[in-house]
GROMACS .gro file of C-alpha atoms in nm:
model
  328
    1MET     CA    1   0.003  -0.008   0.026
    2ALA     CA    2   0.085   0.327  -0.028
    3VAL     CA    3  -0.020   0.731  -0.012
    4GLN     CA    4   0.063   1.029  -0.200
    5LEU     CA    5   0.211   1.313  -0.041
    6ASP     CA    6   0.114   1.534  -0.304
    7ALA     CA    7   0.401   1.379  -0.542
    8LEU     CA    8   0.586   1.172  -0.344
    9SER     CA    9   0.470   0.825  -0.259
   10VAL     CA   10   0.553   0.665   0.122
   11ALA     CA   11   0.530   0.326   0.105
   12LEU     CA   12   0.295   0.138   0.440
   13ASP     CA   13   0.476  -0.156   0.316
   14THR     CA   14   0.106  -0.372   0.349
   15GLY     CA   15   0.085  -0.484  -0.044
   16ASP     CA   16  -0.203  -0.223  -0.224
   17ARG     CA   17  -0.217   0.118  -0.303
   18SER     CA   18  -0.489   0.368  -0.229
   19ALA     CA   19  -0.475   0.772  -0.306
   20ALA     CA   20  -0.442   0.998   0.008
   21GLY     CA   21  -0.775   1.099   0.101
   22GLN     CA   22  -0.944   1.451   0.259
   23SER     CA   23  -1.087   1.599   0.550
   24GLY     CA   24  -1.177   1.874   0.674
   25TRP     CA   25  -0.930   1.909   1.012
   26SER     CA   26  -0.738   2.179   0.861
   27ARG     CA   27  -0.735   2.363   1.147
   28TRP     CA   28  -0.456   2.132   1.341
   29LEU     CA   29  -0.170   2.212   1.106
   30GLY     CA   30   0.082   2.464   1.151
   31PHE     CA   31   0.428   2.490   0.977
   32GLY     CA   32   0.701   2.704   1.061
   33VAL     CA   33   1.046   2.845   0.893
   34SER     CA   34   1.366   3.045   1.061
   35GLY     CA   35   1.598   3.146   0.901
   36ALA     CA   36   1.815   3.235   1.274
   37SER     CA   37   1.841   2.819   1.356
   38SER     CA   38   1.733   2.726   0.937
   39TRP     CA   39   1.493   2.449   1.069
   40ARG     CA   40   1.135   2.414   0.916
   41TYR     CA   41   0.881   2.213   1.029
   42VAL     CA   42   0.538   2.088   0.962
   43GLY     CA   43   0.205   1.907   1.212
   44ALA     CA   44  -0.108   1.769   1.214
   45SER     CA   45  -0.326   1.629   1.420
   46VAL     CA   46  -0.638   1.444   1.284
   47PRO     CA   47  -0.897   1.240   1.450
   48GLY     CA   48  -0.959   0.847   1.408
   49VAL     CA   49  -1.255   0.687   1.237
   50ALA     CA   50  -1.300   0.585   1.555
   51HIS     CA   51  -1.418   0.877   1.732
   52LEU     CA   52  -1.542   1.052   1.373
   53ALA     CA   53  -1.767   0.737   1.397
   54ASP     CA   54  -1.870   0.840   1.774
   55ASP     CA   55  -1.888   1.193   1.652
   56LEU     CA   56  -1.605   1.316   1.876
   57ASP     CA   57  -1.282   1.505   1.940
   58CYS     CA   58  -0.969   1.427   1.837
   59GLN     CA   59  -0.788   1.423   2.206
   60ASP     CA   60  -0.423   1.444   2.041
   61ALA     CA   61  -0.192   1.784   2.039
   62TRP     CA   62   0.087   1.918   1.948
   63ALA     CA   63   0.259   2.221   1.941
   64ALA     CA   64   0.582   2.372   1.835
   65GLN     CA   65   0.790   2.736   1.867
   66TRP     CA   66   1.166   2.853   1.851
   67VAL     CA   67   1.303   2.975   2.158
   68ASP     CA   68   1.652   3.164   2.228
   69SER     CA   69   1.583   3.384   1.914
   70ASP     CA   70   1.495   3.156   1.706
   71SER     CA   71   1.868   2.900   1.724
   72VAL     CA   72   1.634   2.617   1.947
   73LEU     CA   73   1.323   2.465   1.836
   74VAL     CA   74   1.084   2.337   2.068
   75LEU     CA   75   0.846   2.025   1.990
   76ALA     CA   76   0.603   1.894   2.183
   77VAL     CA   77   0.334   1.589   2.158
   78ALA     CA   78   0.081   1.448   2.400
   79ASP     CA   79  -0.229   1.214   2.264
   80GLY     CA   80  -0.469   1.203   2.596
   81ALA     CA   81  -0.631   0.911   2.721
   82GLY     CA   82  -0.932   0.744   2.538
   83SER     CA   83  -1.165   0.703   2.926
   84ALA     CA   84  -1.035   1.099   3.054
   85ALA     CA   85  -1.332   1.352   2.994
   86GLU     CA   86  -1.107   1.670   2.934
   87SER     CA   87  -0.825   1.374   2.732
   88ARG     CA   88  -0.777   1.681   2.450
   89ALA     CA   89  -0.770   1.972   2.745
   90GLY     CA   90  -0.461   1.755   2.856
   91ALA     CA   91  -0.277   1.683   2.564
   92GLU     CA   92  -0.279   2.077   2.518
   93LEU     CA   93  -0.206   2.179   2.797
   94ALA     CA   94   0.051   1.902   2.869
   95CYS     CA   95   0.234   2.115   2.517
   96GLN     CA   96   0.218   2.446   2.596
   97THR     CA   97   0.375   2.394   2.905
   98VAL     CA   98   0.616   2.185   2.804
   99LEU     CA   99   0.674   2.498   2.546
  100ALA     CA  100   0.633   2.757   2.843
  101GLU     CA  101   0.944   2.624   3.062
  102CYS     CA  102   1.168   2.576   2.796
  103VAL     CA  103   1.064   2.949   2.695
  104VAL     CA  104   1.205   3.036   3.087
  105TRP     CA  105   1.506   2.803   3.135
  106LEU     CA  106   1.657   2.907   2.780
  107SER     CA  107   1.639   3.232   2.835
  108ASP     CA  108   1.792   3.263   3.229
  109PRO     CA  109   2.201   3.324   3.108
  110LEU     CA  110   2.290   3.116   3.325
  111VAL     CA  111   2.173   2.774   3.173
  112GLY     CA  112   2.393   2.508   3.210
  113ASP     CA  113   2.437   2.205   3.029
  114TRP     CA  114   2.183   2.017   2.894
  115THR     CA  115   2.078   1.729   3.152
  116PRO     CA  116   1.776   1.475   3.272
  117ALA     CA  117   1.731   1.746   3.540
  118VAL     CA  118   1.553   1.935   3.332
  119ALA     CA  119   1.291   1.660   3.116
  120LEU     CA  120   1.269   1.559   3.539
  121ARG     CA  121   1.177   1.932   3.616
  122LEU     CA  122   0.914   1.997   3.240
  123LEU     CA  123   0.738   1.650   3.383
  124GLN     CA  124   0.672   1.822   3.728
  125ARG     CA  125   0.554   2.160   3.547
  126VAL     CA  126   0.324   1.953   3.349
  127GLN     CA  127   0.195   1.826   3.594
  128ILE     CA  128   0.125   2.102   3.834
  129ALA     CA  129  -0.042   2.276   3.532
  130LEU     CA  130  -0.285   1.954   3.496
  131ALA     CA  131  -0.324   1.957   3.905
  132GLN     CA  132  -0.367   2.374   3.912
  133GLN     CA  133  -0.665   2.338   3.567
  134ALA     CA  134  -0.813   2.003   3.673
  135ALA     CA  135  -0.861   2.158   4.072
  136GLN     CA  136  -1.025   2.513   3.921
  137ALA     CA  137  -1.284   2.303   3.733
  138GLY     CA  138  -1.315   2.071   4.007
  139GLN     CA  139  -1.182   1.762   3.844
  140PRO     CA  140  -0.926   1.472   3.944
  141ILE     CA  141  -0.672   1.462   3.740
  142ARG     CA  142  -0.738   1.111   3.587
  143GLU     CA  143  -1.018   1.340   3.337
  144LEU     CA  144  -0.645   1.537   3.232
  145ALA     CA  145  -0.421   1.225   3.172
  146CYS     CA  146  -0.228   1.195   2.860
  147THR     CA  147   0.094   1.117   2.779
  148LEU     CA  148   0.392   1.357   2.659
  149LEU     CA  149   0.664   1.349   2.419
  150GLY     CA  150   0.885   1.642   2.386
  151ALA     CA  151   1.229   1.731   2.179
  152VAL     CA  152   1.411   2.015   2.245
  153LEU     CA  153   1.697   2.111   1.946
  154ALA     CA  154   1.948   2.369   1.933
  155THR     CA  155   2.236   2.409   1.637
  156ASP     CA  156   2.452   2.124   1.886
  157ARG     CA  157   2.312   1.940   2.050
  158ALA     CA  158   1.936   1.787   2.090
  159LEU     CA  159   1.691   1.671   2.393
  160PHE     CA  160   1.419   1.459   2.443
  161LEU     CA  161   1.195   1.303   2.651
  162GLN     CA  162   0.947   1.070   2.694
  163VAL     CA  163   0.618   0.932   2.900
  164GLY     CA  164   0.374   0.662   2.749
  165ASP     CA  165   0.364   0.547   2.385
  166GLY     CA  166   0.367   0.691   2.120
  167ALA     CA  167   0.795   0.789   1.948
  168ILE     CA  168   1.041   1.045   1.838
  169VAL     CA  169   1.230   0.949   1.535
  170ILE     CA  170   1.511   1.100   1.414
  171GLY     CA  171   1.704   1.104   1.150
  172THR     CA  172   2.090   1.025   1.063
  173GLY     CA  173   2.319   0.942   0.800
  174ALA     CA  174   2.262   0.584   0.853
  175GLY     CA  175   1.887   0.653   0.853
  176TYR     CA  176   1.618   0.599   1.128
  177ARG     CA  177   1.609   0.498   1.469
  178PRO     CA  178   1.307   0.581   1.731
  179VAL     CA  179   1.508   0.689   2.006
  180PHE     CA  180   1.244   0.519   2.247
  181TRP     CA  181   1.125   0.270   2.214
  182PRO     CA  182   0.679   0.388   2.211
  183GLN     CA  183   0.589   0.259   2.598
  184GLY     CA  184   0.303  -0.025   2.696
  185GLY     CA  185   0.163  -0.104   3.061
  186GLU     CA  186   0.037  -0.440   3.203
  187TYR     CA  187  -0.176  -0.498   2.960
  188PRO     CA  188  -0.274  -0.486   2.584
  189ASN     CA  189  -0.320  -0.110   2.475
  190GLU     CA  190  -0.240   0.042   2.797
  191THR     CA  191  -0.001   0.280   2.857
  192HIS     CA  192   0.142   0.543   3.107
  193PHE     CA  193   0.032   0.925   3.145
  194VAL     CA  194   0.198   1.232   3.274
  195THR     CA  195  -0.071   1.191   3.547
  196ASP     CA  196  -0.004   0.837   3.662
  197PRO     CA  197   0.193   0.832   4.071
  198THR     CA  198   0.370   0.668   3.859
  199ALA     CA  199   0.470   0.877   3.577
  200VAL     CA  200   0.835   0.999   3.747
  201ALA     CA  201   0.964   0.628   3.708
  202GLN     CA  202   0.830   0.653   3.387
  203LEU     CA  203   1.011   0.969   3.247
  204GLU     CA  204   1.247   0.879   2.975
  205CYS     CA  205   1.582   1.096   2.859
  206ALA     CA  206   1.780   1.110   2.561
  207ILE     CA  207   2.037   1.376   2.543
  208LEU     CA  208   2.333   1.430   2.195
  209THR     CA  209   2.578   1.645   2.216
  210GLU     CA  210   2.628   1.651   1.769
  211PRO     CA  211   2.302   1.843   1.564
  212VAL     CA  212   2.087   1.657   1.401
  213ALA     CA  213   1.974   1.679   1.082
  214GLU     CA  214   1.582   1.497   1.078
  215VAL     CA  215   1.299   1.480   1.402
  216ALA     CA  216   1.003   1.338   1.350
  217LEU     CA  217   0.727   1.304   1.627
  218LEU     CA  218   0.427   1.129   1.638
  219THR     CA  219   0.129   0.960   1.828
  220ASP     CA  220   0.041   0.543   1.882
  221GLY     CA  221  -0.216   0.615   1.619
  222LEU     CA  222   0.098   0.610   1.332
  223GLN     CA  223   0.266   0.365   1.583
  224SER     CA  224   0.184   0.006   1.355
  225LEU     CA  225   0.312   0.223   1.031
  226ALA     CA  226   0.599   0.416   1.089
  227LEU     CA  227   0.770   0.143   1.365
  228HIS     CA  228   0.936  -0.267   1.253
  229TYR     CA  229   0.821  -0.389   1.586
  230HIS     CA  230   1.005  -0.754   1.578
  231SER     CA  231   1.360  -0.538   1.533
  232ARG     CA  232   1.266  -0.284   1.727
  233GLN     CA  233   1.350   0.032   1.396
  234ALA     CA  234   1.184   0.281   1.212
  235HIS     CA  235   1.002   0.200   0.910
  236LEU     CA  236   1.254   0.389   0.631
  237PRO     CA  237   1.035   0.434   0.347
  238PHE     CA  238   0.775   0.554   0.615
  239PHE     CA  239   0.982   0.835   0.687
  240ARG     CA  240   1.237   0.884   0.382
  241PRO     CA  241   0.966   1.011   0.123
  242LEU     CA  242   0.780   1.291   0.413
  243PHE     CA  243   1.150   1.417   0.522
  244GLN     CA  244   1.201   1.468   0.206
  245ARG     CA  245   0.960   1.635   0.085
  246LEU     CA  246   0.993   1.932   0.365
  247ARG     CA  247   1.317   1.936   0.237
  248ASP     CA  248   1.254   2.022  -0.094
  249TYR     CA  249   0.889   2.237  -0.034
  250PRO     CA  250   0.982   2.621  -0.229
  251ALA     CA  251   1.072   2.851   0.023
  252LEU     CA  252   0.841   3.088  -0.090
  253SER     CA  253   0.532   2.876  -0.191
  254ASP     CA  254   0.245   2.870  -0.007
  255PRO     CA  255   0.285   2.695   0.375
  256ALA     CA  256  -0.115   2.589   0.385
  257GLU     CA  257  -0.044   2.372   0.094
  258LEU     CA  258   0.171   2.191   0.272
  259THR     CA  259  -0.025   2.157   0.552
  260MET     CA  260  -0.312   2.026   0.374
  261ALA     CA  261  -0.053   1.793   0.197
  262LEU     CA  262   0.023   1.565   0.528
  263GLU     CA  263  -0.347   1.626   0.633
  264ARG     CA  264  -0.488   1.466   0.310
  265PHE     CA  265  -0.211   1.198   0.436
  266LEU     CA  266  -0.330   1.123   0.796
  267SER     CA  267  -0.675   1.104   0.675
  268SER     CA  268  -0.636   0.878   0.373
  269PRO     CA  269  -0.794   0.562   0.339
  270ALA     CA  270  -0.499   0.359   0.325
  271ILE     CA  271  -0.357   0.509   0.669
  272ASN     CA  272  -0.717   0.446   0.883
  273GLN     CA  273  -0.699   0.101   0.739
  274ARG     CA  274  -0.435   0.015   0.999
  275THR     CA  275  -0.539   0.326   1.236
  276HIS     CA  276  -0.904   0.395   1.406
  277ASP     CA  277  -0.680   0.626   1.650
  278ASP     CA  278  -0.630   1.012   1.664
  279LYS     CA  279  -0.281   1.018   1.470
  280THR     CA  280  -0.053   1.327   1.501
  281LEU     CA  281   0.287   1.395   1.337
  282ILE     CA  282   0.545   1.688   1.376
  283LEU     CA  283   0.814   1.666   1.066
  284ALA     CA  284   1.072   1.867   1.108
  285VAL     CA  285   1.479   1.922   0.934
  286ARG     CA  286   1.737   2.133   0.879
  287TRP     CA  287   1.759   2.336   0.620
  288PRO     CA  288   1.918   2.417   0.427
  289VAL     CA  289   2.204   2.131   0.508
  290GLU     CA  290   2.492   2.301   0.415
  291GLU     CA  291   2.735   2.042   0.448
  292PRO     CA  292   2.629   1.661   0.569
  293ILE     CA  293   2.540   1.623   0.922
  294PRO     CA  294   2.725   1.315   1.104
  295PRO     CA  295   2.486   1.086   1.272
  296PRO     CA  296   2.559   1.040   1.566
  297ALA     CA  297   2.863   0.770   1.706
  298ALA     CA  298   2.633   0.550   1.922
  299ALA     CA  299   2.229   0.527   1.990
  300PRO     CA  300   2.161   0.790   2.226
  301ASP     CA  301   2.238   0.623   2.600
  302ARG     CA  302   1.879   0.653   2.882
  303VAL     CA  303   1.964   0.868   3.193
  304THR     CA  304   2.236   0.719   3.385
  305ALA     CA  305   2.211   0.957   3.650
  306ASP     CA  306   2.182   0.849   4.049
  307PRO     CA  307   1.823   0.847   3.998
  308ALA     CA  308   1.859   1.033   4.342
  309ALA     CA  309   2.116   1.285   4.267
  310VAL     CA  310   1.791   1.433   3.970
  311GLY     CA  311   1.498   1.225   4.120
  312LEU     CA  312   1.454   1.029   3.812
  313ALA     CA  313   1.490   0.703   3.736
  314VAL     CA  314   1.453   0.529   3.378
  315ILE     CA  315   1.286   0.184   3.370
  316PRO     CA  316   1.301   0.087   2.978
  317PRO     CA  317   1.039  -0.043   2.804
  318ALA     CA  318   0.976  -0.407   2.799
  319ALA     CA  319   0.985  -0.642   2.474
  320GLU     CA  320   0.624  -0.653   2.313
  321GLU     CA  321   0.454  -0.673   2.007
  322GLU     CA  322   0.273  -0.523   1.802
  323PRO     CA  323  -0.058  -0.374   1.971
  324ASP     CA  324  -0.353  -0.329   1.774
  325ALA     CA  325  -0.358   0.006   1.628
  326GLU     CA  326  -0.720   0.113   1.798
  327ALA     CA  327  -0.868   0.378   2.011
  328ASP     CA  328  -0.726   0.454   2.327
   0.00000   0.00000   0.00000
């Protein structure tokens, strides 16, 4: 199967072919280019067919912002829990809080090294914001439950964090790979949320001290299409044409055309035949790349700092089979 992102085919490796569909959820689209940092990104969230059938809103959210005079790009994605009454609001607040806290952190002239403690602080700020909103609404915080994926991309380094499922995929000279593996819960189709009492223990953080050329953040609605579960690798034919399309997009063209193309891709029959869940995808590339960016010498380590020193423990997710791509 393949779907069309404008003139480019994105292979889903399922044996047949389908053209892209179209939907009306353009308000969840976005596009940005920064001359200072040479980053361009595009993102979209669309509802899954299960939510459309039940007349429910998309429960995913995403946000992006340049920080520190446009030299750093911050990306965040969250997937609201299907069982939570205010999951969409929780996901939106989580993403916006990550951006706001990164502005504060990176605006500090005394900002030091990027460490796992930064990821912990971002998670804690998200938890505080969700708790405050829940208290104001007179609701339990679980009604705002959501996952969280974050990426902070500077010229010479990057910080990634994750709680729950979904994936962050980075591009290097050797191909594409997930920074972490999606976190599963005790039972199928379960995961962890930032509102869980064990969220700090589930927080994963990776820090690269080299530049990153391409980054994708996606919610679990795209996991079965974008990841190989047996090899625990990213599906290169899924990502390569998407990144290339973003990189090749004319600088003076209407960005709405590209964002609508991404929305059509995410809403296409070819995608919806494989997943019924909401789908969110952010793509970001360095542009233009004047010189090849070398790949990292090794995969980014998970946090190895003493948990007692930073209040952070990292539990690598256990091996798991490919889950059913259904709504949360």
